[in-house]
Each structure stands twice: as C-alpha cells, then as structure tokens.
Amino acid sequence: MRGTRNSPHETLGLNDILADTPEYPIQYALFTAYHMDEQYLLRHINPTAEVALIAQHTTNKTVRHVTRLLPELPKPEVQIIHTKLMLLYYASSMRFVVLTGNFVPNDWTVVQNSVFVQDFRRSHKVFPANEFSTTLAYALHDLGVPKGFIAMMNNVDFSLAVARIVTS
C-alpha cells in the first residue's frame, strides 16, 4: 500500500481504513465477508454506530446491538457469501471499501491483503444515480441488505467514482 512493498511501517490497518474518531464517528456501517469475528471487528468501531453484518461464518457474537443478515442465495448448490465490502457512513461522507481479507485478526495482522478505498461526499441532497451506484444497490439488494440502508445511498455523490463494480 502507499507505494512501498512489504514494509510493515507503510501499510494500512483496520483502524486506518475505518478512521472512526470521536470528532468524526462512523454513524452507520455495513460489513460483508466470508468469515467475521464480531468482537474483533466491533472493538474498532464506536458503540453508537448502527452496524449491519453479512457473513457466511460468524464467531464471537457480541451482545451489542447489531443487525445480522444472511441472504437467500440463488444457487442452492453454491451457498457462499464471498463478497467483502465496507460501507462506512460519516456525517458528510461515505467510505466505500472492497477488500480481499475477512474480518478476523489474522487477516489484519499477519496475512497480506489488498483494499480499494474511495470516499464520497454525502449530504441531505438527493444525487442522481449512475452506473456505479446502481450496480452497488443491486449487489446490496442481492445480499439481503434492507431497503432503508440501500436508500441512504441516494444522499451520496457517486459521480466521481473511479472504479466499476462487477458482480457475479
């Protein structure tokens, strides 16, 4: 990351990506992964954030208020949730993250993984949909994300998206 190969001092950790601070807290968050250690993940997020989790395997379930979702997958013979995303809503922005690792300690402390991160402006204004936001909305719908959470994307300006979402 940051243009330096394999240097532990020049990499991003989970806290760097979440950027959840008392001055700029996460308000809403969606996490999807194949495997998730809830206690590990949630100790990095302020307790007032509304959190939704989608995972094939979840360990160390918390007592904290969390919405757990398990979608109905279209192919009964392939019942795997492998999408790894973070949607992090702050007061004036939304951070979109695609990652290769799961939300387990080993994937963030030992294993080398990759992430794509882009921040988008958020306001009370409704922004026009584009290919990026439409594809993301369909992908989230297929994962069983509640319509209200998906509707929050209407107030995010995706016009400067630099990536394309390809779903399968």
mmCIF file of C-alpha atoms in Angstrom:
data_model
loop_
_atom_site.group_PDB
_atom_site.id
_atom_site.type_symbol
_atom_site.label_atom_id
_atom_site.label_comp_id
_atom_site.label_asym_id
_atom_site.label_seq_id
_atom_site.Cartn_x
_atom_site.Cartn_y
_atom_site.Cartn_z
ATOM 1 C CA MET A 1 0.000 0.000 0.000
ATOM 2 C CA ARG A 2 1.233 3.591 -0.100
ATOM 3 C CA GLY A 3 3.828 2.669 -2.777
ATOM 4 C CA THR A 4 6.106 0.605 -0.517
ATOM 5 C CA ARG A 5 6.454 -3.158 -0.873
ATOM 6 C CA ASN A 6 6.109 -5.336 2.187
ATOM 7 C CA SER A 7 7.020 -2.667 4.706
ATOM 8 C CA PRO A 8 5.020 -3.103 7.930
ATOM 9 C CA HIS A 9 5.523 0.606 8.644
ATOM 10 C CA GLU A 10 3.887 1.666 5.380
ATOM 11 C CA THR A 11 0.708 -0.402 5.399
ATOM 12 C CA LEU A 12 -2.855 0.320 6.394
ATOM 13 C CA GLY A 13 -4.515 -1.404 9.289
ATOM 14 C CA LEU A 14 -8.191 -1.770 10.071
ATOM 15 C CA ASN A 15 -8.197 1.376 12.240
ATOM 16 C CA ASP A 16 -6.658 3.391 9.391
ATOM 17 C CA ILE A 17 -9.390 2.321 7.000
ATOM 18 C CA LEU A 18 -12.246 2.769 9.469
ATOM 19 C CA ALA A 19 -10.989 6.219 10.559
ATOM 20 C CA ASP A 20 -13.582 6.195 13.351
ATOM 21 C CA THR A 21 -12.713 9.053 15.699
ATOM 22 C CA PRO A 22 -14.677 10.935 18.378
ATOM 23 C CA GLU A 23 -14.534 14.036 16.151
ATOM 24 C CA TYR A 24 -15.704 12.166 13.040
ATOM 25 C CA PRO A 25 -17.501 8.993 14.142
ATOM 26 C CA ILE A 26 -18.994 6.313 11.960
ATOM 27 C CA GLN A 27 -22.778 6.671 12.068
ATOM 28 C CA TYR A 28 -23.802 3.639 10.018
ATOM 29 C CA ALA A 29 -21.724 0.733 8.753
ATOM 30 C CA LEU A 30 -22.222 -2.342 6.630
ATOM 31 C CA PHE A 31 -19.650 -5.123 6.617
ATOM 32 C CA THR A 32 -19.763 -8.189 4.373
ATOM 33 C CA ALA A 33 -17.280 -11.061 4.411
ATOM 34 C CA TYR A 34 -16.973 -14.811 4.287
ATOM 35 C CA HIS A 35 -15.749 -15.012 7.893
ATOM 36 C CA MET A 36 -16.191 -12.470 10.676
ATOM 37 C CA ASP A 37 -15.015 -12.279 14.273
ATOM 38 C CA GLU A 38 -17.573 -9.821 15.637
ATOM 39 C CA GLN A 39 -15.693 -8.940 18.794
ATOM 40 C CA TYR A 40 -12.527 -8.206 16.849
ATOM 41 C CA LEU A 41 -14.326 -6.046 14.282
ATOM 42 C CA LEU A 42 -16.643 -4.153 16.621
ATOM 43 C CA ARG A 43 -13.980 -3.150 19.104
ATOM 44 C CA HIS A 44 -12.662 -0.886 16.303
ATOM 45 C CA ILE A 45 -15.996 0.954 15.946
ATOM 46 C CA ASN A 46 -17.689 3.391 18.288
ATOM 47 C CA PRO A 47 -20.592 1.813 20.181
ATOM 48 C CA THR A 48 -23.134 4.358 18.902
ATOM 49 C CA ALA A 49 -22.758 3.321 15.258
ATOM 50 C CA GLU A 50 -25.583 1.320 13.699
ATOM 51 C CA VAL A 51 -23.943 -1.777 12.244
ATOM 52 C CA ALA A 52 -25.148 -4.428 9.809
ATOM 53 C CA LEU A 53 -23.130 -7.604 9.279
ATOM 54 C CA ILE A 54 -23.358 -10.147 6.479
ATOM 55 C CA ALA A 55 -21.121 -13.180 6.836
ATOM 56 C CA GLN A 56 -21.111 -16.852 5.988
ATOM 57 C CA HIS A 57 -19.377 -17.685 9.271
ATOM 58 C CA THR A 58 -19.566 -15.502 12.387
ATOM 59 C CA THR A 59 -17.658 -16.140 15.599
ATOM 60 C CA ASN A 60 -17.616 -14.356 18.926
ATOM 61 C CA LYS A 61 -21.065 -12.865 18.524
ATOM 62 C CA THR A 62 -21.486 -9.720 20.531
ATOM 63 C CA VAL A 63 -24.315 -8.601 22.751
ATOM 64 C CA ARG A 64 -24.058 -5.148 21.214
ATOM 65 C CA HIS A 65 -26.932 -4.032 19.002
ATOM 66 C CA VAL A 66 -26.007 -5.345 15.579
ATOM 67 C CA THR A 67 -28.168 -6.370 12.643
ATOM 68 C CA ARG A 68 -27.052 -9.726 11.274
ATOM 69 C CA LEU A 69 -28.183 -10.577 7.767
ATOM 70 C CA LEU A 70 -27.956 -13.865 5.897
ATOM 71 C CA PRO A 71 -29.275 -13.582 2.360
ATOM 72 C CA GLU A 72 -31.117 -16.233 0.451
ATOM 73 C CA LEU A 73 -28.577 -17.241 -2.139
ATOM 74 C CA PRO A 74 -29.877 -18.019 -5.642
ATOM 75 C CA LYS A 75 -27.956 -21.271 -6.209
ATOM 76 C CA PRO A 76 -28.627 -23.876 -3.508
ATOM 77 C CA GLU A 77 -25.518 -25.828 -4.525
ATOM 78 C CA VAL A 78 -23.302 -22.760 -4.031
ATOM 79 C CA GLN A 79 -24.190 -21.222 -0.683
ATOM 80 C CA ILE A 80 -21.155 -18.991 -0.196
ATOM 81 C CA ILE A 81 -21.035 -15.289 0.636
ATOM 82 C CA HIS A 82 -17.629 -14.214 -0.575
ATOM 83 C CA THR A 83 -18.224 -10.504 -1.131
ATOM 84 C CA LYS A 84 -16.006 -8.413 1.131
ATOM 85 C CA LEU A 85 -17.190 -4.827 1.460
ATOM 86 C CA MET A 86 -17.376 -1.988 3.920
ATOM 87 C CA LEU A 87 -19.786 0.900 3.557
ATOM 88 C CA LEU A 88 -18.963 3.438 6.248
ATOM 89 C CA TYR A 89 -21.252 6.439 6.698
ATOM 90 C CA TYR A 90 -19.905 9.533 8.435
ATOM 91 C CA ALA A 91 -21.662 12.910 8.848
ATOM 92 C CA SER A 92 -20.541 14.305 5.479
ATOM 93 C CA SER A 93 -19.077 11.358 3.599
ATOM 94 C CA MET A 94 -19.385 7.678 2.818
ATOM 95 C CA ARG A 95 -16.337 5.452 2.539
ATOM 96 C CA PHE A 96 -16.576 2.546 0.092
ATOM 97 C CA VAL A 97 -14.094 -0.270 0.662
ATOM 98 C CA VAL A 98 -13.546 -3.502 -1.262
ATOM 99 C CA LEU A 99 -11.110 -5.860 0.388
ATOM 100 C CA THR A 100 -9.631 -9.316 -0.013
ATOM 101 C CA GLY A 101 -9.389 -10.180 3.689
ATOM 102 C CA ASN A 102 -12.015 -11.258 6.174
ATOM 103 C CA PHE A 103 -12.774 -9.555 9.480
ATOM 104 C CA VAL A 104 -10.629 -11.827 11.612
ATOM 105 C CA PRO A 105 -7.431 -10.805 13.452
ATOM 106 C CA ASN A 106 -5.074 -12.956 11.384
ATOM 107 C CA ASP A 107 -6.188 -11.313 8.136
ATOM 108 C CA TRP A 108 -5.307 -7.862 9.510
ATOM 109 C CA THR A 109 -2.127 -8.670 11.427
ATOM 110 C CA VAL A 110 -0.368 -11.482 9.543
ATOM 111 C CA VAL A 111 -1.761 -12.145 6.068
ATOM 112 C CA GLN A 112 -1.101 -9.738 3.204
ATOM 113 C CA ASN A 113 -4.320 -8.495 1.633
ATOM 114 C CA SER A 114 -5.428 -5.706 -0.664
ATOM 115 C CA VAL A 115 -8.026 -2.971 -0.334
ATOM 116 C CA PHE A 116 -9.641 -0.399 -2.577
ATOM 117 C CA VAL A 117 -10.910 2.688 -0.758
ATOM 118 C CA GLN A 118 -12.800 5.688 -2.086
ATOM 119 C CA ASP A 119 -14.538 8.426 -0.148
ATOM 120 C CA PHE A 120 -17.705 10.052 -1.498
ATOM 121 C CA ARG A 121 -19.441 13.269 -0.475
ATOM 122 C CA ARG A 122 -22.668 12.845 1.490
ATOM 123 C CA SER A 123 -25.358 15.472 2.123
ATOM 124 C CA HIS A 124 -29.109 15.874 2.549
ATOM 125 C CA LYS A 125 -29.408 16.419 -1.191
ATOM 126 C CA VAL A 126 -30.519 13.551 -3.450
ATOM 127 C CA PHE A 127 -27.897 12.822 -6.102
ATOM 128 C CA PRO A 128 -28.661 11.266 -9.494
ATOM 129 C CA ALA A 129 -27.914 7.562 -9.832
ATOM 130 C CA ASN A 130 -25.108 6.406 -12.091
ATOM 131 C CA GLU A 131 -23.707 3.036 -13.169
ATOM 132 C CA PHE A 132 -21.615 2.699 -10.009
ATOM 133 C CA SER A 133 -24.424 3.460 -7.551
ATOM 134 C CA THR A 134 -26.985 1.382 -9.456
ATOM 135 C CA THR A 135 -24.735 -1.684 -9.611
ATOM 136 C CA LEU A 136 -23.861 -1.280 -5.928
ATOM 137 C CA ALA A 137 -27.547 -1.012 -4.999
ATOM 138 C CA TYR A 138 -28.386 -4.201 -6.925
ATOM 139 C CA ALA A 139 -25.453 -6.046 -5.335
ATOM 140 C CA LEU A 140 -26.534 -4.962 -1.845
ATOM 141 C CA HIS A 141 -30.123 -5.970 -2.591
ATOM 142 C CA ASP A 142 -28.899 -9.435 -3.649
ATOM 143 C CA LEU A 143 -27.039 -9.700 -0.338
ATOM 144 C CA GLY A 144 -30.259 -9.030 1.574
ATOM 145 C CA VAL A 145 -29.388 -5.525 2.725
ATOM 146 C CA PRO A 146 -32.542 -3.732 3.921
ATOM 147 C CA LYS A 147 -34.028 -1.172 1.527
ATOM 148 C CA GLY A 148 -33.628 1.619 4.066
ATOM 149 C CA PHE A 149 -29.884 1.106 4.209
ATOM 150 C CA ILE A 150 -29.655 0.988 0.417
ATOM 151 C CA ALA A 151 -31.779 4.161 0.183
ATOM 152 C CA MET A 152 -29.149 6.031 2.209
ATOM 153 C CA MET A 153 -27.013 5.900 -0.942
ATOM 154 C CA ASN A 154 -29.379 8.433 -2.561
ATOM 155 C CA ASN A 155 -27.639 11.107 -0.475
ATOM 156 C CA VAL A 156 -24.161 10.106 -1.633
ATOM 157 C CA ASP A 157 -22.491 11.712 -4.653
ATOM 158 C CA PHE A 158 -21.031 8.808 -6.640
ATOM 159 C CA SER A 159 -20.266 10.982 -9.696
ATOM 160 C CA LEU A 160 -16.506 10.805 -9.057
ATOM 161 C CA ALA A 161 -16.315 7.013 -8.716
ATOM 162 C CA VAL A 162 -13.049 5.786 -10.226
ATOM 163 C CA ALA A 163 -13.915 2.093 -10.285
ATOM 164 C CA ARG A 164 -16.553 -0.130 -11.810
ATOM 165 C CA ILE A 165 -18.374 -2.765 -9.824
ATOM 166 C CA VAL A 166 -18.576 -6.184 -11.480
ATOM 167 C CA THR A 167 -20.832 -8.700 -9.761
ATOM 168 C CA SER A 168 -21.273 -12.392 -10.355
#
